[in-house]
Short mmCIF file of C-alpha atoms and ligand atoms in Angstrom, two decimals:
data_model
loop_
_atom_site.label_atom_id
_atom_site.label_comp_id
_atom_site.label_asym_id
_atom_site.label_seq_id
_atom_site.Cartn_x
_atom_site.Cartn_y
_atom_site.Cartn_z
CA UNK A 238 -178.56 -2.91 -54.93
CA UNK A 239 -178.61 -0.13 -57.50
CA UNK A 240 -176.07 2.49 -57.17
CA UNK A 241 -177.07 5.88 -59.25
CA UNK A 242 -175.08 8.95 -59.80
CA UNK A 243 -172.84 10.70 -62.15
CA UNK A 244 -169.69 9.11 -63.62
CA UNK A 245 -166.42 9.16 -61.41
CA UNK A 246 -168.25 9.01 -58.02
CA UNK A 247 -167.05 5.47 -56.95
CA UNK A 248 -169.79 3.45 -57.80
CA UNK A 249 -167.83 0.55 -59.09
CA UNK A 250 -165.09 0.77 -56.36
CA UNK A 251 -168.04 0.60 -53.76
CA UNK A 252 -169.45 -2.72 -55.50
CA UNK A 253 -166.04 -4.45 -55.52
CA UNK A 254 -165.57 -3.83 -51.70
CA UNK A 255 -168.79 -5.73 -51.05
CA UNK A 256 -167.23 -9.16 -51.21
CA UNK A 257 -164.81 -7.87 -48.57
CA UNK A 258 -167.55 -7.16 -46.18
CA UNK A 259 -169.36 -10.44 -46.46
CA UNK A 260 -168.35 -13.38 -44.02
CA UNK A 261 -166.21 -16.01 -45.29
CA UNK A 262 -167.89 -18.81 -47.56
CA UNK A 263 -169.19 -21.45 -45.17
CA UNK A 264 -168.22 -25.32 -46.08
CA UNK A 265 -171.32 -26.25 -48.12
CA UNK A 266 -171.24 -22.69 -49.87
CA UNK A 267 -167.67 -23.41 -50.62
CA UNK A 268 -168.21 -26.84 -52.19
CA UNK A 269 -170.77 -25.44 -54.45
CA UNK A 270 -168.68 -22.54 -55.50
CA UNK A 271 -165.79 -25.04 -56.39
CA UNK A 272 -168.26 -27.31 -58.36
CA UNK A 273 -169.13 -24.13 -60.70
CA UNK A 274 -165.56 -23.15 -60.78
CA UNK A 275 -164.60 -26.40 -61.91
CA UNK A 276 -167.07 -27.28 -64.40
CA UNK A 277 -166.26 -24.08 -66.02
CA UNK A 278 -162.31 -24.79 -66.03
CA UNK A 279 -161.61 -21.88 -63.91
CA UNK A 280 -159.37 -21.45 -60.46
CA UNK A 281 -161.18 -20.93 -57.50
CA UNK A 282 -161.27 -17.30 -56.35
CA UNK A 283 -159.79 -16.88 -52.94
CA UNK A 284 -162.87 -14.74 -51.55
CA UNK A 285 -166.49 -14.75 -52.38
CA UNK A 286 -166.73 -14.25 -56.10
CA UNK A 287 -167.06 -11.08 -57.76
CA UNK A 288 -168.09 -11.01 -61.58
CA UNK A 289 -168.48 -8.03 -63.39
CA UNK A 290 -169.40 -8.48 -67.19
CA UNK A 291 -169.68 -5.94 -69.77
CA UNK A 292 -172.92 -5.04 -71.06
CA UNK A 293 -171.77 -6.46 -74.55
CA UNK A 294 -171.38 -9.89 -73.09
CA UNK A 295 -173.72 -12.54 -75.03
CA UNK A 296 -176.60 -13.91 -73.26
CA UNK A 297 -174.80 -17.22 -73.32
CA UNK A 298 -171.79 -15.57 -71.72
CA UNK A 299 -174.32 -14.16 -68.85
CA UNK A 300 -176.29 -17.02 -68.22
CA UNK A 301 -174.49 -20.11 -69.36
CA UNK A 302 -175.12 -22.63 -72.07
CA UNK A 303 -173.43 -24.08 -75.10
CA UNK A 304 -173.60 -27.36 -76.77
CA UNK A 305 -171.73 -28.88 -73.83
CA UNK A 306 -173.42 -26.73 -71.28
CA UNK A 307 -171.09 -24.36 -68.97
CA UNK A 308 -171.84 -21.95 -66.30
CA UNK A 309 -172.19 -18.12 -67.23
CA UNK A 310 -171.57 -14.99 -65.20
CA UNK A 311 -174.48 -15.39 -63.05
CA UNK A 312 -173.31 -18.84 -61.78
CA UNK A 313 -169.64 -17.98 -61.56
CA UNK A 314 -171.07 -15.30 -59.02
CA UNK A 315 -172.95 -17.92 -57.00
CA UNK A 316 -172.55 -16.70 -53.19
CA UNK A 317 -170.74 -13.84 -54.38
CA UNK A 318 -171.72 -10.50 -56.09
CA UNK A 319 -172.49 -9.82 -59.73
CA UNK A 320 -171.78 -6.34 -60.80
CA UNK A 321 -173.54 -4.98 -63.83
CA UNK A 322 -172.15 -1.52 -64.56
CA UNK A 323 -174.31 0.69 -66.63
CA UNK A 324 -177.10 -1.65 -66.23
CA UNK A 325 -179.52 0.41 -68.71
CA UNK A 326 -176.89 -0.78 -71.52
CA UNK A 327 -177.60 -4.02 -71.22
CA UNK A 328 -179.78 -5.50 -74.00
CA UNK A 329 -183.62 -5.69 -72.28
CA UNK A 330 -183.86 -9.54 -72.88
CA UNK A 331 -180.40 -10.19 -71.07
CA UNK A 332 -181.88 -8.27 -68.01
CA UNK A 333 -185.14 -9.92 -68.13
CA UNK A 334 -183.20 -13.35 -67.71
CA UNK A 335 -182.02 -12.24 -64.53
CA UNK A 336 -185.56 -12.06 -62.95
CA UNK A 337 -186.00 -16.16 -62.19
CA UNK A 338 -182.27 -16.67 -60.88
CA UNK A 339 -182.94 -13.26 -58.57
CA UNK A 340 -186.17 -15.29 -57.20
CA UNK A 341 -185.11 -18.96 -57.33
CA UNK A 342 -181.13 -18.71 -56.74
CA UNK A 343 -180.86 -20.90 -59.85
CA UNK A 344 -181.15 -20.81 -63.44
CA UNK A 345 -182.17 -23.52 -65.82
CA UNK A 346 -180.82 -23.83 -69.24
CA UNK A 347 -183.37 -25.57 -71.44
CA UNK A 348 -181.64 -28.01 -74.26
CA UNK A 349 -183.04 -30.06 -76.93
CA UNK A 350 -183.05 -33.40 -75.16
CA UNK A 351 -182.88 -32.21 -71.31
CA UNK A 352 -182.48 -29.32 -69.36
CA UNK A 353 -179.68 -28.45 -66.92
CA UNK A 354 -179.43 -26.20 -63.85
CA UNK A 355 -176.84 -24.49 -62.27
CA UNK A 356 -176.89 -22.47 -58.66
CA UNK A 357 -176.88 -18.52 -59.21
CA UNK A 358 -177.63 -17.40 -55.98
CA UNK A 359 -175.87 -14.05 -56.29
CA UNK A 360 -175.94 -10.80 -54.65
CA UNK A 361 -176.85 -8.50 -57.82
CA UNK A 362 -174.96 -5.08 -57.46
CA UNK A 363 -175.67 -2.64 -60.46
CA UNK A 364 -174.85 0.82 -61.37
CA UNK A 365 -176.30 3.42 -63.53
CA UNK A 366 -176.13 7.04 -64.69
CA UNK A 367 -178.87 9.37 -63.81
CA UNK A 368 -178.80 10.03 -67.43
CA UNK A 369 -177.49 8.95 -70.98
CA UNK A 370 -174.62 11.70 -70.31
CA UNK A 371 -174.45 10.99 -66.67
CA UNK A 372 -174.45 14.62 -65.75
CA UNK A 373 -178.25 15.41 -65.01
CA UNK A 374 -178.76 18.58 -63.29
CA UNK A 375 -175.43 20.16 -64.06
CA UNK A 376 -175.09 22.83 -67.06
CA UNK A 377 -173.34 20.44 -69.23
CA UNK A 378 -176.20 17.94 -69.39
CA UNK A 379 -177.96 18.52 -72.92
CA UNK A 380 -180.58 15.39 -72.28
CA UNK A 381 -183.79 15.94 -72.96
CA UNK A 382 -186.63 14.70 -70.62
CA UNK A 383 -187.55 12.57 -73.22
CA UNK A 384 -184.14 10.79 -73.49
CA UNK A 385 -184.06 10.84 -69.74
CA UNK A 386 -187.24 8.86 -69.35
CA UNK A 387 -186.16 6.42 -72.22
CA UNK A 388 -182.91 5.79 -70.68
CA UNK A 389 -184.55 5.04 -67.15
CA UNK A 390 -187.41 3.09 -69.04
CA UNK A 391 -184.83 0.67 -70.28
CA UNK A 392 -185.24 -0.86 -66.73
CA UNK A 393 -188.53 -2.88 -66.40
CA UNK A 394 -190.92 -2.15 -63.20
CA UNK A 395 -190.72 -6.10 -62.65
CA UNK A 396 -186.70 -5.87 -62.40
CA UNK A 397 -186.45 -2.57 -60.42
CA UNK A 398 -188.88 -4.20 -58.09
CA UNK A 399 -186.46 -7.07 -57.36
CA UNK A 400 -183.65 -4.67 -56.76
CA UNK A 401 -183.90 -3.99 -52.73
CA UNK A 402 -181.71 -1.03 -52.55
CA UNK A 403 -181.46 2.21 -54.67
CA UNK A 404 -178.57 4.27 -53.20
CA UNK A 405 -177.90 7.58 -55.05
CA UNK A 406 -173.90 7.99 -55.07
CA UNK A 407 -173.53 12.21 -55.45
CA UNK A 408 -170.72 14.17 -57.00
CA UNK A 409 -168.64 15.47 -53.98
CA UNK A 410 -166.09 17.86 -54.26
CA UNK A 411 -162.19 17.48 -53.98
CA UNK A 412 -162.49 19.71 -50.67
CA UNK A 413 -165.08 17.70 -49.32
CA UNK A 414 -163.10 14.53 -49.86
CA UNK A 415 -160.02 16.15 -48.03
CA UNK A 416 -162.01 17.50 -44.92
CA UNK A 417 -163.84 13.67 -44.97
CA UNK A 418 -163.09 11.50 -41.75
CA UNK A 419 -161.15 8.60 -42.15
CA UNK A 420 -163.95 5.90 -42.74
CA UNK A 421 -164.05 2.31 -41.20
CA UNK A 422 -162.03 -0.66 -43.00
CA UNK A 423 -164.07 -3.38 -44.85
CA UNK A 424 -162.81 -5.69 -42.02
CA UNK A 425 -164.57 -3.65 -39.11
CA UNK A 426 -167.59 -3.31 -41.32
CA UNK A 427 -167.60 -7.36 -41.95
CA UNK A 428 -167.80 -8.04 -38.33
CA UNK A 429 -170.98 -6.25 -37.81
CA UNK A 430 -172.38 -8.18 -40.71
CA UNK A 431 -171.11 -11.34 -39.47
CA UNK A 432 -172.97 -10.60 -36.18
CA UNK A 433 -176.11 -9.64 -37.84
CA UNK A 434 -176.27 -12.74 -39.90
CA UNK A 435 -175.31 -14.98 -36.85
CA UNK A 436 -179.00 -13.47 -35.16
CA UNK A 437 -180.35 -14.50 -38.29
CA UNK A 438 -179.01 -17.97 -38.05
CA UNK A 439 -180.05 -18.08 -34.43
CA UNK A 440 -183.44 -16.71 -34.92
CA UNK A 441 -184.53 -18.46 -38.24
CA UNK A 442 -181.60 -20.66 -39.67
CA UNK A 443 -181.33 -18.75 -42.91
CA UNK A 444 -180.56 -15.20 -43.87
CA UNK A 445 -183.27 -12.64 -44.11
CA UNK A 446 -183.46 -12.67 -48.04
CA UNK A 447 -184.40 -16.10 -47.86
CA UNK A 448 -187.39 -15.95 -45.40
CA UNK A 449 -190.67 -16.60 -47.40
CA UNK A 450 -194.44 -17.05 -46.68
CA UNK A 451 -195.28 -17.87 -42.89
CA UNK A 452 -191.94 -17.72 -42.08
CA UNK A 453 -191.52 -14.19 -43.05
CA UNK A 454 -194.62 -12.98 -41.04
CA UNK A 455 -193.39 -15.08 -38.10
CA UNK A 456 -190.06 -13.27 -37.93
CA UNK A 457 -190.69 -9.87 -39.13
CA UNK A 458 -194.04 -9.28 -37.22
CA UNK A 459 -194.54 -5.76 -36.91
CA UNK A 460 -196.42 -3.76 -34.03
CA UNK A 461 -199.47 -1.75 -35.05
CA UNK A 462 -197.92 1.42 -35.45
CA UNK A 463 -195.14 0.00 -37.83
CA UNK A 464 -197.45 -2.16 -39.89
CA UNK A 465 -199.60 1.24 -40.28
CA UNK A 466 -196.45 3.08 -41.51
CA UNK A 467 -195.29 0.40 -43.98
CA UNK A 468 -198.93 -0.14 -45.50
CA UNK A 469 -199.31 3.62 -45.85
CA UNK A 470 -196.09 4.33 -47.18
CA UNK A 471 -196.42 1.52 -49.69
CA UNK A 472 -199.67 2.93 -51.11
CA UNK A 473 -198.46 6.38 -51.23
CA UNK A 474 -195.19 5.74 -53.19
CA UNK A 475 -197.02 3.02 -55.26
CA UNK A 476 -195.38 0.41 -54.49
CA UNK A 477 -195.77 -3.24 -55.56
CA UNK A 478 -197.24 -5.93 -53.68
CA UNK A 479 -194.13 -7.83 -54.10
CA UNK A 480 -191.97 -4.80 -52.62
CA UNK A 481 -194.08 -4.68 -49.38
CA UNK A 482 -192.26 -7.82 -48.42
CA UNK A 483 -188.70 -6.83 -49.91
CA UNK A 484 -188.90 -3.64 -47.48
CA UNK A 485 -189.96 -5.89 -44.96
CA UNK A 486 -186.69 -7.89 -45.24
CA UNK A 487 -184.27 -5.35 -45.51
CA UNK A 488 -186.05 -3.41 -42.56
CA UNK A 489 -185.42 -6.84 -40.48
CA UNK A 490 -181.66 -6.43 -41.82
CA UNK A 491 -181.54 -2.94 -40.85
CA UNK A 492 -182.79 -4.11 -37.18
CA UNK A 493 -180.56 -7.02 -37.07
CA UNK A 494 -177.31 -4.71 -37.85
CA UNK A 495 -178.40 -2.29 -34.99
CA UNK A 496 -179.06 -5.37 -32.87
CA UNK A 497 -182.69 -4.43 -32.06
CA UNK A 498 -185.06 -7.26 -31.45
CA UNK A 499 -187.76 -5.97 -33.06
CA UNK A 500 -188.46 -4.28 -36.49
CA UNK A 501 -189.27 -0.55 -35.32
CA UNK A 502 -190.55 2.73 -37.36
CA UNK A 503 -186.96 4.01 -37.76
CA UNK A 504 -186.08 0.47 -39.73
CA UNK A 505 -188.88 0.69 -42.08
CA UNK A 506 -188.26 4.38 -42.83
CA UNK A 507 -184.44 3.87 -43.78
CA UNK A 508 -185.57 0.50 -45.87
CA UNK A 509 -188.38 2.85 -47.71
CA UNK A 510 -185.68 5.49 -48.38
CA UNK A 511 -183.81 2.89 -50.34
CA UNK A 512 -186.79 2.53 -53.09
CA UNK A 513 -186.32 5.85 -54.77
CA UNK A 514 -186.40 4.81 -58.04
CA UNK A 515 -189.77 2.90 -58.27
CA UNK A 516 -191.09 5.90 -56.21
CA UNK A 517 -189.99 8.39 -59.25
CA UNK A 518 -190.97 6.05 -61.78
CA UNK A 519 -194.56 6.17 -60.09
CA UNK A 520 -194.45 9.77 -60.09
CA UNK A 521 -192.82 10.24 -63.48
CA UNK A 522 -194.66 7.62 -65.27
CA UNK A 523 -197.91 8.23 -63.94
CA UNK A 524 -197.91 4.49 -63.28
ZN1 ZN B 189 -177.50 14.26 -69.45
#
């Protein structure tokens, strides 16, 4: 997930709440996480890991390595959340390294004589400002269209492609904040997440994010209207073939959260609404 919006809108706070709405670690997951933390010489966290490395962190600190290889931040976030604030400030090659673990759930570190691999199945949550100064659309923003495009261009298409949900976090006034109704607690949201995950477990013995190939086709089967809506939208928005399957998995999850047995047009429309940035990029860059 990628949050984008001006500074001070709570992007970091939202990200840090994510481990609290995820189900507790299962026995197997707990053993894996314990092994990673023990090999890093760190104490086991009390809930799912939440790691937030700074953009100045070295590639070794991020992905792991060293003469006696140790796990990096992405492995310390295994089965938890890796939060990258100010995503475009990370060195480009550091972001490109993330692509492989985002697909495979592990990271291989090549050494002179052998290679080691560490588990790295994390949920990536990133945050960015809409422009270098952060206040795009307000009078105080002096960023030129060129600067804005260069800033966004630091995120490559293939990386954006692997981020399922782009969520705008808009600035709200103090008045709106005061009038807002009390929200749900993390505990209440977590109940819904646990229910949705147990539906996935009963149906396919894995979470939707891990569905591939045949299984994906089978468990995310669409009726004719839904299939046409998704095909047409992916074409019109200029999304990649990879993102077709990603939108499908997100739509399946939205359906699971609402207790629906099949994926409806409303679930697809909502999943598509989270692909804001590739869409803009397609329009802005003419690609
Ligand atoms: Zn600006």
